[in-house]
């Protein structure tokens, strides 16, 4: 946002704005008094309940790849956040064609539609930090933005997210579309509803991310399941920090650039499980599973240097306090989560 423009004069498009991160972003935009917010979401992995009823928010239900929906989006937006995704590695492995349609065609069609827009100041693309992490269980270093792009990736999801970055760079260089890539680490926090949306072919439709899955199972006094003894590690970042990072990418990020939105802290899955069980009072023993043959990700965490230097971004929420808030939110919303999980019960039994 320029120094002379008030937020209430600005229009924002949030693609995927009914999802976990998207709905938290919309809430922050409303808190900063942005004037008009258009949410486009097909509710494939989200729920309508996440869409704010504020009069400044308009929901267009459907895919951003739909030509009819694109025709409703004129050159009026100052900021665009492209957060839509075909959620997760395992869903993409089960159905790579759907991943291509919802993860990649969406990006290409959005950029092609916007390539001549004059009002837009930034288009922030939600990229995946896992695509550039070196697969290892040995000594690990923070993954930097300028690291090599590997050709051997674990899933169609990772492939489509990195190709989305290629398109972001292409449309900036060739059409001057002011794209900024925000590389997410493992986001957690209030607002992530297990089982949200429609069935997508595997139990990962329900058990989609490790943190909400562990918290839900711990509250239900169920065993937390660990592959490879929980040796893998991730960089866990609280959703409010991610939202703040996205806003900084929009207001301070340089078009054509990429920034890690990371905590910079490595936490093993075993450490996460142990902490959640302790905080919830779950004494059910951990359940150890064989390794997932497709998964070579191992240990990883993101470098925070560039985002701190260029955006002034640092994650503020510590893991323990972030988990406490997420556990509290999950307790309060168990009926909604249970209802979403029950939608998929028949599919789960058959899979």
GROMACS .gro file of C-alpha atoms in nm:
model
  351
    1UNK     CA    1   0.000   0.000   0.000
    2UNK     CA    2   0.135   0.340  -0.090
    3UNK     CA    3   0.176   0.602   0.180
    4UNK     CA    4  -0.095   0.821   0.026
    5UNK     CA    5  -0.363   0.554  -0.021
    6UNK     CA    6  -0.605   0.458   0.253
    7UNK     CA    7  -0.689   0.087   0.290
    8UNK     CA    8  -1.062   0.156   0.244
    9UNK     CA    9  -0.985   0.275  -0.112
   10UNK     CA   10  -0.828  -0.059  -0.205
   11UNK     CA   11  -0.979  -0.370  -0.360
   12UNK     CA   12  -0.832  -0.714  -0.295
   13UNK     CA   13  -0.886  -1.050  -0.465
   14UNK     CA   14  -0.820  -1.360  -0.255
   15UNK     CA   15  -0.825  -1.679  -0.459
   16UNK     CA   16  -0.881  -1.963  -0.214
   17UNK     CA   17  -1.011  -1.718   0.045
   18UNK     CA   18  -1.242  -1.969   0.214
   19UNK     CA   19  -0.951  -2.195   0.305
   20UNK     CA   20  -0.744  -2.209   0.622
   21UNK     CA   21  -0.484  -1.946   0.533
   22UNK     CA   22  -0.717  -1.753   0.303
   23UNK     CA   23  -0.989  -1.702   0.565
   24UNK     CA   24  -0.731  -1.584   0.818
   25UNK     CA   25  -0.595  -1.343   0.556
   26UNK     CA   26  -0.943  -1.205   0.485
   27UNK     CA   27  -0.993  -1.151   0.859
   28UNK     CA   28  -0.668  -0.951   0.873
   29UNK     CA   29  -0.764  -0.745   0.567
   30UNK     CA   30  -1.096  -0.659   0.728
   31UNK     CA   31  -0.913  -0.562   1.046
   32UNK     CA   32  -0.703  -0.320   0.842
   33UNK     CA   33  -1.017  -0.167   0.686
   34UNK     CA   34  -0.959  -0.270   0.326
   35UNK     CA   35  -1.250  -0.148   0.118
   36UNK     CA   36  -1.358  -0.445  -0.094
   37UNK     CA   37  -1.253  -0.807  -0.080
   38UNK     CA   38  -1.356  -1.060  -0.343
   39UNK     CA   39  -1.309  -1.425  -0.251
   40UNK     CA   40  -1.304  -1.690  -0.523
   41UNK     CA   41  -1.321  -2.045  -0.386
   42UNK     CA   42  -1.468  -2.369  -0.519
   43UNK     CA   43  -1.493  -2.513  -0.164
   44UNK     CA   44  -1.302  -2.823  -0.274
   45UNK     CA   45  -1.104  -2.825   0.050
   46UNK     CA   46  -1.280  -2.554   0.249
   47UNK     CA   47  -1.615  -2.472   0.404
   48UNK     CA   48  -1.854  -2.183   0.348
   49UNK     CA   49  -1.856  -2.120   0.726
   50UNK     CA   50  -1.504  -1.980   0.687
   51UNK     CA   51  -1.627  -1.695   0.464
   52UNK     CA   52  -1.685  -1.372   0.653
   53UNK     CA   53  -2.034  -1.226   0.650
   54UNK     CA   54  -1.892  -0.873   0.644
   55UNK     CA   55  -2.059  -0.660   0.375
   56UNK     CA   56  -1.718  -0.577   0.227
   57UNK     CA   57  -1.663  -0.944   0.136
   58UNK     CA   58  -1.809  -1.100  -0.178
   59UNK     CA   59  -1.783  -1.475  -0.235
   60UNK     CA   60  -1.775  -1.608  -0.590
   61UNK     CA   61  -1.812  -1.984  -0.557
   62UNK     CA   62  -1.623  -2.180  -0.820
   63UNK     CA   63  -1.278  -2.239  -0.966
   64UNK     CA   64  -1.058  -1.953  -1.078
   65UNK     CA   65  -0.996  -2.166  -1.389
   66UNK     CA   66  -1.362  -2.123  -1.490
   67UNK     CA   67  -1.389  -1.876  -1.778
   68UNK     CA   68  -1.727  -1.755  -1.655
   69UNK     CA   69  -1.577  -1.665  -1.318
   70UNK     CA   70  -1.275  -1.498  -1.475
   71UNK     CA   71  -1.510  -1.278  -1.680
   72UNK     CA   72  -1.649  -1.144  -1.351
   73UNK     CA   73  -1.303  -1.017  -1.249
   74UNK     CA   74  -1.219  -0.685  -1.408
   75UNK     CA   75  -0.913  -0.462  -1.376
   76UNK     CA   76  -1.015  -0.317  -1.039
   77UNK     CA   77  -0.795  -0.502  -0.791
   78UNK     CA   78  -0.493  -0.345  -0.624
   79UNK     CA   79  -0.370  -0.665  -0.459
   80UNK     CA   80  -0.424  -1.028  -0.554
   81UNK     CA   81  -0.342  -1.325  -0.331
   82UNK     CA   82  -0.338  -1.658  -0.515
   83UNK     CA   83  -0.376  -1.918  -0.240
   84UNK     CA   84  -0.590  -2.179  -0.418
   85UNK     CA   85  -0.441  -2.528  -0.421
   86UNK     CA   86  -0.522  -2.895  -0.463
   87UNK     CA   87  -0.444  -2.974  -0.104
   88UNK     CA   88  -0.148  -3.197  -0.037
   89UNK     CA   89   0.099  -3.455  -0.157
   90UNK     CA   90  -0.109  -3.768  -0.105
   91UNK     CA   91  -0.418  -3.632  -0.278
   92UNK     CA   92  -0.204  -3.538  -0.578
   93UNK     CA   93  -0.048  -3.884  -0.592
   94UNK     CA   94  -0.396  -4.039  -0.590
   95UNK     CA   95  -0.517  -3.808  -0.867
   96UNK     CA   96  -0.244  -3.620  -1.054
   97UNK     CA   97  -0.487  -3.496  -1.320
   98UNK     CA   98  -0.702  -3.320  -1.061
   99UNK     CA   99  -0.387  -3.177  -0.906
  100UNK     CA  100  -0.291  -3.039  -1.247
  101UNK     CA  101  -0.636  -2.885  -1.296
  102UNK     CA  102  -0.665  -2.730  -0.949
  103UNK     CA  103  -0.299  -2.648  -0.877
  104UNK     CA  104  -0.154  -2.545  -1.211
  105UNK     CA  105  -0.423  -2.464  -1.468
  106UNK     CA  106  -0.568  -2.229  -1.207
  107UNK     CA  107  -0.241  -2.034  -1.191
  108UNK     CA  108  -0.193  -2.018  -1.566
  109UNK     CA  109  -0.550  -1.906  -1.638
  110UNK     CA  110  -0.545  -1.644  -1.363
  111UNK     CA  111  -0.219  -1.495  -1.489
  112UNK     CA  112  -0.331  -1.503  -1.851
  113UNK     CA  113  -0.651  -1.322  -1.754
  114UNK     CA  114  -0.463  -1.056  -1.555
  115UNK     CA  115  -0.165  -1.006  -1.784
  116UNK     CA  116  -0.284  -0.664  -1.907
  117UNK     CA  117  -0.434  -0.537  -1.581
  118UNK     CA  118  -0.312  -0.186  -1.494
  119UNK     CA  119  -0.443  -0.136  -1.137
  120UNK     CA  120  -0.276  -0.434  -0.971
  121UNK     CA  121   0.023  -0.350  -0.753
  122UNK     CA  122   0.118  -0.704  -0.646
  123UNK     CA  123   0.009  -1.060  -0.717
  124UNK     CA  124   0.124  -1.280  -0.428
  125UNK     CA  125   0.159  -1.648  -0.516
  126UNK     CA  126   0.156  -1.907  -0.237
  127UNK     CA  127   0.454  -2.130  -0.314
  128UNK     CA  128   0.568  -2.441  -0.130
  129UNK     CA  129   0.891  -2.441   0.069
  130UNK     CA  130   0.912  -2.821   0.058
  131UNK     CA  131   0.990  -2.823  -0.313
  132UNK     CA  132   1.342  -2.685  -0.270
  133UNK     CA  133   1.446  -2.861   0.051
  134UNK     CA  134   1.728  -3.110   0.004
  135UNK     CA  135   1.600  -3.460   0.096
  136UNK     CA  136   1.812  -3.579   0.389
  137UNK     CA  137   1.795  -3.728   0.736
  138UNK     CA  138   2.155  -3.629   0.802
  139UNK     CA  139   2.292  -3.283   0.880
  140UNK     CA  140   2.047  -3.021   0.755
  141UNK     CA  141   2.089  -2.656   0.666
  142UNK     CA  142   1.821  -2.389   0.632
  143UNK     CA  143   1.670  -2.390   0.283
  144UNK     CA  144   1.744  -2.060   0.111
  145UNK     CA  145   1.542  -1.890  -0.161
  146UNK     CA  146   1.829  -1.910  -0.412
  147UNK     CA  147   1.888  -2.284  -0.373
  148UNK     CA  148   1.878  -2.520  -0.671
  149UNK     CA  149   1.542  -2.645  -0.800
  150UNK     CA  150   1.550  -3.027  -0.794
  151UNK     CA  151   1.406  -3.235  -1.075
  152UNK     CA  152   1.334  -3.535  -0.854
  153UNK     CA  153   1.026  -3.438  -0.654
  154UNK     CA  154   0.802  -3.661  -0.444
  155UNK     CA  155   0.456  -3.575  -0.573
  156UNK     CA  156   0.255  -3.403  -0.847
  157UNK     CA  157   0.166  -3.141  -0.584
  158UNK     CA  158   0.531  -3.043  -0.547
  159UNK     CA  159   0.577  -3.040  -0.924
  160UNK     CA  160   0.274  -2.819  -0.987
  161UNK     CA  161   0.372  -2.575  -0.711
  162UNK     CA  162   0.721  -2.527  -0.849
  163UNK     CA  163   0.585  -2.489  -1.205
  164UNK     CA  164   0.350  -2.226  -1.061
  165UNK     CA  165   0.665  -2.040  -0.956
  166UNK     CA  166   0.802  -2.074  -1.309
  167UNK     CA  167   0.484  -1.914  -1.445
  168UNK     CA  168   0.506  -1.640  -1.183
  169UNK     CA  169   0.855  -1.553  -1.301
  170UNK     CA  170   0.757  -1.581  -1.669
  171UNK     CA  171   0.456  -1.350  -1.644
  172UNK     CA  172   0.659  -1.096  -1.453
  173UNK     CA  173   0.945  -1.093  -1.701
  174UNK     CA  174   0.739  -1.111  -2.019
  175UNK     CA  175   0.419  -0.926  -1.923
  176UNK     CA  176   0.532  -0.718  -1.623
  177UNK     CA  177   0.270  -0.880  -1.401
  178UNK     CA  178   0.399  -0.785  -1.053
  179UNK     CA  179   0.418  -1.133  -0.905
  180UNK     CA  180   0.579  -1.200  -0.568
  181UNK     CA  181   0.630  -1.559  -0.453
  182UNK     CA  182   0.578  -1.641  -0.085
  183UNK     CA  183   0.723  -1.981   0.006
  184UNK     CA  184   0.521  -2.132   0.290
  185UNK     CA  185   0.665  -2.366   0.546
  186UNK     CA  186   0.436  -2.591   0.756
  187UNK     CA  187   0.149  -2.361   0.856
  188UNK     CA  188  -0.068  -2.438   1.159
  189UNK     CA  189  -0.314  -2.252   1.379
  190UNK     CA  190  -0.682  -2.177   1.440
  191UNK     CA  191  -0.919  -2.213   1.147
  192UNK     CA  192  -0.796  -2.535   0.984
  193UNK     CA  193  -1.095  -2.770   0.969
  194UNK     CA  194  -1.006  -3.135   0.923
  195UNK     CA  195  -1.223  -3.290   0.653
  196UNK     CA  196  -1.329  -2.955   0.509
  197UNK     CA  197  -1.460  -2.968   0.153
  198UNK     CA  198  -1.522  -3.264  -0.073
  199UNK     CA  199  -1.368  -3.613  -0.080
  200UNK     CA  200  -1.047  -3.617  -0.283
  201UNK     CA  201  -0.965  -3.983  -0.302
  202UNK     CA  202  -0.757  -4.069   0.004
  203UNK     CA  203  -0.777  -4.044   0.385
  204UNK     CA  204  -0.553  -3.737   0.343
  205UNK     CA  205  -0.878  -3.557   0.257
  206UNK     CA  206  -0.938  -3.570   0.634
  207UNK     CA  207  -0.592  -3.608   0.788
  208UNK     CA  208  -0.444  -3.334   0.575
  209UNK     CA  209  -0.178  -3.170   0.793
  210UNK     CA  210   0.022  -3.312   1.079
  211UNK     CA  211  -0.050  -3.047   1.345
  212UNK     CA  212  -0.433  -3.036   1.330
  213UNK     CA  213  -0.439  -3.415   1.291
  214UNK     CA  214  -0.225  -3.467   1.602
  215UNK     CA  215  -0.426  -3.215   1.804
  216UNK     CA  216  -0.761  -3.367   1.708
  217UNK     CA  217  -0.647  -3.721   1.775
  218UNK     CA  218  -0.490  -3.619   2.107
  219UNK     CA  219  -0.812  -3.451   2.221
  220UNK     CA  220  -0.999  -3.770   2.127
  221UNK     CA  221  -0.743  -3.976   2.325
  222UNK     CA  222  -0.633  -4.158   2.011
  223UNK     CA  223  -0.276  -4.263   1.929
  224UNK     CA  224  -0.065  -4.020   1.728
  225UNK     CA  225   0.082  -4.204   1.430
  226UNK     CA  226   0.447  -4.156   1.336
  227UNK     CA  227   0.626  -4.274   1.024
  228UNK     CA  228   1.000  -4.346   1.047
  229UNK     CA  229   0.993  -4.299   1.420
  230UNK     CA  230   0.907  -3.930   1.382
  231UNK     CA  231   1.263  -3.851   1.268
  232UNK     CA  232   1.149  -3.611   0.996
  233UNK     CA  233   1.142  -3.245   1.087
  234UNK     CA  234   0.953  -2.938   0.970
  235UNK     CA  235   0.951  -2.562   1.013
  236UNK     CA  236   0.619  -2.488   1.188
  237UNK     CA  237   0.486  -2.136   1.144
  238UNK     CA  238   0.172  -1.994   1.303
  239UNK     CA  239  -0.102  -1.879   1.066
  240UNK     CA  240  -0.106  -1.520   1.196
  241UNK     CA  241   0.264  -1.496   1.114
  242UNK     CA  242   0.200  -1.631   0.763
  243UNK     CA  243  -0.076  -1.375   0.711
  244UNK     CA  244   0.152  -1.093   0.825
  245UNK     CA  245   0.418  -1.224   0.587
  246UNK     CA  246   0.171  -1.231   0.297
  247UNK     CA  247   0.073  -0.872   0.363
  248UNK     CA  248   0.440  -0.770   0.371
  249UNK     CA  249   0.499  -0.954   0.042
  250UNK     CA  250   0.217  -0.743  -0.105
  251UNK     CA  251   0.327  -0.408   0.034
  252UNK     CA  252   0.706  -0.442   0.057
  253UNK     CA  253   0.797  -0.733  -0.173
  254UNK     CA  254   0.972  -0.669  -0.503
  255UNK     CA  255   0.797  -0.799  -0.817
  256UNK     CA  256   0.973  -1.105  -0.952
  257UNK     CA  257   1.121  -1.193  -0.614
  258UNK     CA  258   1.064  -1.485  -0.376
  259UNK     CA  259   1.064  -1.487   0.004
  260UNK     CA  260   1.053  -1.767   0.260
  261UNK     CA  261   0.781  -1.726   0.520
  262UNK     CA  262   0.942  -1.939   0.787
  263UNK     CA  263   1.005  -1.956   1.159
  264UNK     CA  264   1.360  -2.076   1.100
  265UNK     CA  265   1.316  -2.335   1.378
  266UNK     CA  266   1.351  -2.708   1.307
  267UNK     CA  267   1.114  -2.933   1.505
  268UNK     CA  268   1.098  -3.310   1.464
  269UNK     CA  269   0.761  -3.480   1.423
  270UNK     CA  270   0.838  -3.683   1.736
  271UNK     CA  271   0.897  -3.361   1.931
  272UNK     CA  272   0.570  -3.220   1.799
  273UNK     CA  273   0.374  -3.533   1.893
  274UNK     CA  274   0.525  -3.546   2.241
  275UNK     CA  275   0.451  -3.179   2.304
  276UNK     CA  276   0.089  -3.206   2.185
  277UNK     CA  277   0.025  -3.517   2.395
  278UNK     CA  278   0.166  -3.341   2.700
  279UNK     CA  279  -0.036  -3.024   2.644
  280UNK     CA  280  -0.363  -3.214   2.589
  281UNK     CA  281  -0.307  -3.474   2.860
  282UNK     CA  282  -0.322  -3.759   2.610
  283UNK     CA  283  -0.154  -4.066   2.762
  284UNK     CA  284  -0.231  -4.300   2.471
  285UNK     CA  285   0.100  -4.444   2.346
  286UNK     CA  286   0.236  -4.328   2.015
  287UNK     CA  287   0.185  -4.560   1.719
  288UNK     CA  288   0.485  -4.620   1.496
  289UNK     CA  289   0.423  -4.690   1.127
  290UNK     CA  290   0.652  -4.795   0.840
  291UNK     CA  291   0.801  -4.525   0.621
  292UNK     CA  292   0.598  -4.384   0.335
  293UNK     CA  293   0.773  -4.512   0.023
  294UNK     CA  294   0.699  -4.197  -0.177
  295UNK     CA  295   0.824  -3.954   0.087
  296UNK     CA  296   1.193  -3.859   0.082
  297UNK     CA  297   1.157  -3.521   0.249
  298UNK     CA  298   1.343  -3.599   0.573
  299UNK     CA  299   1.458  -3.300   0.779
  300UNK     CA  300   1.402  -2.942   0.670
  301UNK     CA  301   1.350  -2.584   0.781
  302UNK     CA  302   1.356  -2.249   0.603
  303UNK     CA  303   1.606  -1.967   0.605
  304UNK     CA  304   1.465  -1.643   0.745
  305UNK     CA  305   1.748  -1.412   0.636
  306UNK     CA  306   1.607  -1.269   0.314
  307UNK     CA  307   1.253  -1.206   0.441
  308UNK     CA  308   1.392  -1.033   0.750
  309UNK     CA  309   1.634  -0.821   0.548
  310UNK     CA  310   1.402  -0.726   0.261
  311UNK     CA  311   1.053  -0.734   0.415
  312UNK     CA  312   1.121  -0.680   0.783
  313UNK     CA  313   0.943  -1.011   0.845
  314UNK     CA  314   1.007  -1.232   1.145
  315UNK     CA  315   0.780  -1.499   1.289
  316UNK     CA  316   0.665  -1.392   1.636
  317UNK     CA  317   0.469  -1.688   1.767
  318UNK     CA  318   0.659  -1.957   1.955
  319UNK     CA  319   0.552  -2.315   1.894
  320UNK     CA  320   0.424  -2.387   2.245
  321UNK     CA  321   0.201  -2.078   2.262
  322UNK     CA  322   0.085  -2.133   1.904
  323UNK     CA  323  -0.011  -2.490   1.987
  324UNK     CA  324  -0.192  -2.378   2.301
  325UNK     CA  325  -0.407  -2.141   2.098
  326UNK     CA  326  -0.469  -2.402   1.830
  327UNK     CA  327  -0.566  -2.666   2.087
  328UNK     CA  328  -0.809  -2.421   2.248
  329UNK     CA  329  -0.965  -2.337   1.910
  330UNK     CA  330  -0.994  -2.706   1.820
  331UNK     CA  331  -1.169  -2.787   2.149
  332UNK     CA  332  -1.421  -2.510   2.084
  333UNK     CA  333  -1.487  -2.625   1.728
  334UNK     CA  334  -1.495  -3.004   1.774
  335UNK     CA  335  -1.862  -3.031   1.665
  336UNK     CA  336  -1.785  -2.861   1.331
  337UNK     CA  337  -1.473  -3.073   1.278
  338UNK     CA  338  -1.654  -3.395   1.372
  339UNK     CA  339  -1.931  -3.310   1.126
  340UNK     CA  340  -1.681  -3.254   0.843
  341UNK     CA  341  -1.499  -3.578   0.920
  342UNK     CA  342  -1.826  -3.773   0.925
  343UNK     CA  343  -1.900  -3.657   0.569
  344UNK     CA  344  -1.618  -3.879   0.450
  345UNK     CA  345  -1.680  -4.184   0.672
  346UNK     CA  346  -1.807  -4.411   0.393
  347UNK     CA  347  -1.516  -4.320   0.166
  348UNK     CA  348  -1.269  -4.375   0.452
  349UNK     CA  349  -1.403  -4.726   0.517
  350UNK     CA  350  -1.376  -4.813   0.148
  351UNK     CA  351  -1.026  -4.675   0.098
   0.00000   0.00000   0.00000
